C-alpha cells in the first residue's frame, strides 16, 4: 500500500474511535501521531532493505507484530505518563493498522493471504530491491502507479482509493481540520504577540504629548 493509503485508513479508524469512545474529534497531536505511525513501518523497513540491504524485502522488523506491539505499549506508557494517553492510543492504532492493512491489500489486489508480512523473524517475505536505493524504488513503483492514472486505467482498487480519499477529506474537515487548525491558531498567536511587541515598543519610544 502507498503511504497515503495507510494514512487514510489509520485516520478514518482513529476518528471513528474518537467519536464512538470519547464523543470527541481528534486533536492535532493525535492526528499527527496516527498518521505518522501509520507510515512508520515503511520508513523503517524500506531503507533497511532497499538502501542498506539488511533485509531481502521491505517487510521485516518494522512490519513485525513482535516489534509493533511492544513499541505501541512503550509509546502508550510514555504518552500516559505525559498526560497524553489519547496520543499514545493514536500512535498504537496507526502503527498496528499498517501491517494488517498490507495483508488486506494483498488479498484484495493479489488474491493471496500473506500473513507472513507481519511475522518476522518467524517468517520472512522473499524479494529484492526494485532499484539502487529508496528513492529509485519509490520512483519505480510510483511511475507505474501514475502511468495507470494518466492512462485512465482506473481499476476497482484505484476507484476505491480515490473514494476513500474523498471520504477522509470530508471527515477531516468535519473534525475541524486537526493539525492545520492548531498550526493556524499557533501562527495567529505568534503574529499577535509580535504585533503587540512592535506597537508596544513604538508607544514606549514615542510617549504622547501633554
CSV table of C-alpha atoms in Angstrom, one decimal:
chain,number,residue,atom,x,y,z
A,1,UNK,CA,0.0,0.0,0.0
A,2,UNK,CA,1.0,3.6,-0.6
A,3,UNK,CA,1.8,5.8,2.4
A,4,UNK,CA,-1.3,8.0,1.8
A,5,UNK,CA,-3.4,4.8,1.7
A,6,UNK,CA,-2.1,3.8,5.1
A,7,UNK,CA,-2.7,7.4,6.4
A,8,UNK,CA,-6.3,7.4,5.1
A,9,UNK,CA,-7.1,4.0,6.7
A,10,UNK,CA,-5.5,4.9,10.0
A,11,UNK,CA,-7.1,8.4,10.3
A,12,UNK,CA,-10.5,7.1,9.5
A,13,UNK,CA,-10.2,4.3,12.1
A,14,UNK,CA,-8.9,6.7,14.8
A,15,UNK,CA,-11.5,9.4,14.0
A,16,UNK,CA,-14.2,6.7,14.3
A,17,UNK,CA,-12.7,5.5,17.6
A,18,UNK,CA,-12.7,9.1,19.0
A,19,UNK,CA,-16.3,9.7,18.1
A,20,UNK,CA,-17.5,6.4,19.4
A,21,UNK,CA,-15.4,6.1,22.6
A,22,UNK,CA,-14.7,9.7,23.5
A,23,UNK,CA,-17.5,11.6,21.8
A,24,UNK,CA,-14.9,14.0,20.5
A,25,UNK,CA,-12.8,14.8,17.5
A,26,UNK,CA,-9.0,14.0,17.2
A,27,UNK,CA,-6.7,16.8,18.4
A,28,UNK,CA,-3.8,18.0,16.2
A,29,UNK,CA,-1.3,15.9,18.2
A,30,UNK,CA,-3.4,12.8,17.9
A,31,UNK,CA,-4.0,13.3,14.2
A,32,UNK,CA,-0.2,13.8,13.7
A,33,UNK,CA,0.6,10.7,15.8
A,34,UNK,CA,-1.8,8.4,14.0
A,35,UNK,CA,-0.7,9.5,10.5
A,36,UNK,CA,3.0,9.4,11.3
A,37,UNK,CA,2.7,6.0,13.0
A,38,UNK,CA,0.7,4.6,10.0
A,39,UNK,CA,3.7,5.1,7.7
A,40,UNK,CA,6.5,4.4,10.2
A,41,UNK,CA,6.8,0.7,9.4
A,42,UNK,CA,7.8,1.6,5.8
A,43,UNK,CA,10.1,4.3,7.0
A,44,UNK,CA,11.9,1.6,9.0
A,45,UNK,CA,11.9,-1.3,6.6
A,46,UNK,CA,12.2,0.2,3.2
A,47,UNK,CA,15.5,2.0,3.8
A,48,UNK,CA,16.9,-1.1,5.6
A,49,UNK,CA,16.1,-3.3,2.7
A,50,UNK,CA,16.3,-1.1,-0.4
A,51,UNK,CA,19.2,1.2,0.7
A,52,UNK,CA,21.2,-0.8,3.2
A,53,UNK,CA,20.5,-4.4,2.1
A,54,UNK,CA,19.8,-5.6,5.7
A,55,UNK,CA,16.6,-7.4,4.6
A,56,UNK,CA,15.6,-9.0,1.3
A,57,UNK,CA,12.3,-7.1,1.1
A,58,UNK,CA,10.7,-4.1,2.6
A,59,UNK,CA,8.6,-6.2,5.0
A,60,UNK,CA,10.7,-7.1,8.1
A,61,UNK,CA,11.2,-5.8,11.6
A,62,UNK,CA,9.1,-2.6,11.2
A,63,UNK,CA,6.1,-4.6,10.0
A,64,UNK,CA,6.5,-7.4,12.6
A,65,UNK,CA,3.8,-7.8,15.1
A,66,UNK,CA,6.5,-8.9,17.5
A,67,UNK,CA,8.0,-5.4,17.3
A,68,UNK,CA,4.8,-3.4,16.7
A,69,UNK,CA,3.0,-4.5,19.9
A,70,UNK,CA,5.9,-3.8,22.3
A,71,UNK,CA,6.5,-0.4,20.6
A,72,UNK,CA,2.9,0.5,20.9
A,73,UNK,CA,2.9,-0.4,24.6
A,74,UNK,CA,6.1,1.6,25.3
A,75,UNK,CA,4.8,4.7,23.4
A,76,UNK,CA,1.4,4.4,25.1
A,77,UNK,CA,3.1,4.2,28.5
A,78,UNK,CA,5.2,7.3,27.8
A,79,UNK,CA,2.2,9.2,26.5
A,80,UNK,CA,0.1,8.2,29.6
A,81,UNK,CA,2.9,9.4,31.9
A,82,UNK,CA,3.0,12.7,29.9
A,83,UNK,CA,-0.8,13.0,30.4
A,84,UNK,CA,-1.4,12.5,26.7
A,85,UNK,CA,-3.0,9.0,26.7
A,86,UNK,CA,-5.0,9.6,23.6
A,87,UNK,CA,-1.9,10.5,21.6
A,88,UNK,CA,-0.4,7.1,22.7
A,89,UNK,CA,-3.6,5.4,21.6
A,90,UNK,CA,-3.4,7.2,18.3
A,91,UNK,CA,0.2,6.1,17.7
A,92,UNK,CA,-0.6,2.5,18.6
A,93,UNK,CA,-3.6,2.3,16.4
A,94,UNK,CA,-1.8,3.9,13.5
A,95,UNK,CA,1.2,1.7,13.8
A,96,UNK,CA,-0.7,-1.6,14.2
A,97,UNK,CA,-3.1,-0.7,11.3
A,98,UNK,CA,-0.2,-0.8,8.9
A,99,UNK,CA,0.7,-4.5,8.7
A,100,UNK,CA,-2.9,-5.5,8.9
A,101,UNK,CA,-3.8,-3.1,6.0
A,102,UNK,CA,-0.9,-4.6,4.0
A,103,UNK,CA,-2.4,-8.1,4.5
A,104,UNK,CA,-5.8,-7.0,3.4
A,105,UNK,CA,-4.3,-5.2,0.4
A,106,UNK,CA,-2.5,-8.4,-0.6
A,107,UNK,CA,-5.8,-10.3,-0.5
A,108,UNK,CA,-7.7,-7.6,-2.4
A,109,UNK,CA,-5.1,-7.0,-5.2
A,110,UNK,CA,-3.3,-10.3,-5.5
A,111,UNK,CA,-5.8,-12.8,-4.1
A,112,UNK,CA,-3.2,-14.1,-1.7
A,113,UNK,CA,-3.3,-14.1,2.1
A,114,UNK,CA,0.2,-13.0,3.1
A,115,UNK,CA,0.2,-13.3,6.9
A,116,UNK,CA,4.0,-13.6,6.8
A,117,UNK,CA,4.1,-9.8,6.1
A,118,UNK,CA,3.8,-9.3,9.9
A,119,UNK,CA,5.6,-12.4,11.3
A,120,UNK,CA,9.3,-11.5,11.0
A,121,UNK,CA,11.6,-13.2,12.2
A,122,UNK,CA,9.4,-16.4,12.4
A,123,UNK,CA,8.5,-15.9,8.7
A,124,UNK,CA,10.0,-13.7,6.1
A,125,UNK,CA,9.0,-12.3,2.7
A,126,UNK,CA,11.2,-13.0,-0.2
A,127,UNK,CA,12.0,-10.3,-2.7
A,128,UNK,CA,14.6,-8.0,-4.0
A,129,UNK,CA,15.1,-4.2,-4.1
A,130,UNK,CA,13.3,-2.6,-7.0
A,131,UNK,CA,16.2,-0.1,-7.6
A,132,UNK,CA,19.5,1.1,-6.3
A,133,UNK,CA,18.0,2.8,-3.3
A,134,UNK,CA,14.9,4.1,-1.6
A,135,UNK,CA,14.3,7.0,-4.0
A,136,UNK,CA,14.8,4.8,-7.0
A,137,UNK,CA,12.5,2.1,-5.6
A,138,UNK,CA,9.8,4.7,-4.8
A,139,UNK,CA,10.1,6.3,-8.3
A,140,UNK,CA,9.8,2.9,-9.9
A,141,UNK,CA,6.6,2.0,-8.2
A,142,UNK,CA,5.1,5.5,-8.3
A,143,UNK,CA,5.9,5.7,-12.1
A,144,UNK,CA,3.8,2.6,-12.7
A,145,UNK,CA,1.0,3.9,-10.5
A,146,UNK,CA,1.0,7.4,-12.1
A,147,UNK,CA,1.1,6.0,-15.6
A,148,UNK,CA,-2.0,3.9,-14.8
A,149,UNK,CA,-3.8,7.0,-13.6
A,150,UNK,CA,-2.8,9.1,-16.6
A,151,UNK,CA,-3.9,6.4,-19.0
A,152,UNK,CA,-7.3,6.3,-17.4
A,153,UNK,CA,-6.8,2.7,-16.4
A,154,UNK,CA,-8.7,3.1,-13.2
A,155,UNK,CA,-9.2,-0.3,-11.6
A,156,UNK,CA,-11.6,-1.0,-8.8
A,157,UNK,CA,-8.7,-0.6,-6.4
A,158,UNK,CA,-7.9,2.9,-7.7
A,159,UNK,CA,-11.5,3.9,-7.7
A,160,UNK,CA,-11.8,2.7,-4.1
A,161,UNK,CA,-8.7,4.6,-3.2
A,162,UNK,CA,-10.0,7.9,-4.6
A,163,UNK,CA,-13.3,7.3,-2.9
A,164,UNK,CA,-11.7,6.8,0.5
A,165,UNK,CA,-9.6,9.9,-0.1
A,166,UNK,CA,-12.7,11.9,-0.6
A,167,UNK,CA,-14.3,10.4,2.5
A,168,UNK,CA,-11.3,11.1,4.7
A,169,UNK,CA,-11.2,14.7,3.4
A,170,UNK,CA,-14.8,15.3,4.5
A,171,UNK,CA,-14.2,13.5,7.8
A,172,UNK,CA,-11.1,15.6,8.5
A,173,UNK,CA,-12.9,18.8,7.8
A,174,UNK,CA,-15.8,17.7,10.0
A,175,UNK,CA,-13.3,17.0,12.7
A,176,UNK,CA,-12.2,20.7,12.5
A,177,UNK,CA,-9.1,20.1,10.3
A,178,UNK,CA,-6.7,18.9,13.1
A,179,UNK,CA,-3.0,19.8,12.7
A,180,UNK,CA,-3.9,22.6,10.3
A,181,UNK,CA,-6.3,24.1,12.9
A,182,UNK,CA,-3.5,24.1,15.6
A,183,UNK,CA,-0.9,25.4,13.1
A,184,UNK,CA,-3.1,28.4,12.1
A,185,UNK,CA,-4.0,29.0,15.7
A,186,UNK,CA,-0.4,29.0,16.8
A,187,UNK,CA,0.6,31.2,13.9
A,188,UNK,CA,-2.1,33.7,14.8
A,189,UNK,CA,-0.9,33.8,18.5
A,190,UNK,CA,2.7,34.4,17.3
A,191,UNK,CA,1.5,37.2,14.9
A,192,UNK,CA,-0.5,38.9,17.7
A,193,UNK,CA,2.4,38.6,20.1
A,194,UNK,CA,4.8,40.1,17.5
A,195,UNK,CA,2.5,42.9,16.6
A,196,UNK,CA,1.8,43.6,20.3
A,197,UNK,CA,5.6,43.8,20.9
A,198,UNK,CA,6.2,46.0,17.9
A,199,UNK,CA,3.4,48.5,18.7
A,200,UNK,CA,4.1,48.4,22.4
A,201,UNK,CA,7.7,49.3,21.8
A,202,UNK,CA,6.7,52.0,19.4
A,203,UNK,CA,4.4,53.6,22.1
A,204,UNK,CA,7.1,53.4,24.7
A,205,UNK,CA,9.6,55.1,22.4
A,206,UNK,CA,7.2,57.9,21.4
A,207,UNK,CA,5.2,58.9,24.5
A,208,UNK,CA,2.2,61.1,24.0
A,209,UNK,CA,2.5,64.9,24.5
A,210,UNK,CA,0.9,66.5,27.5
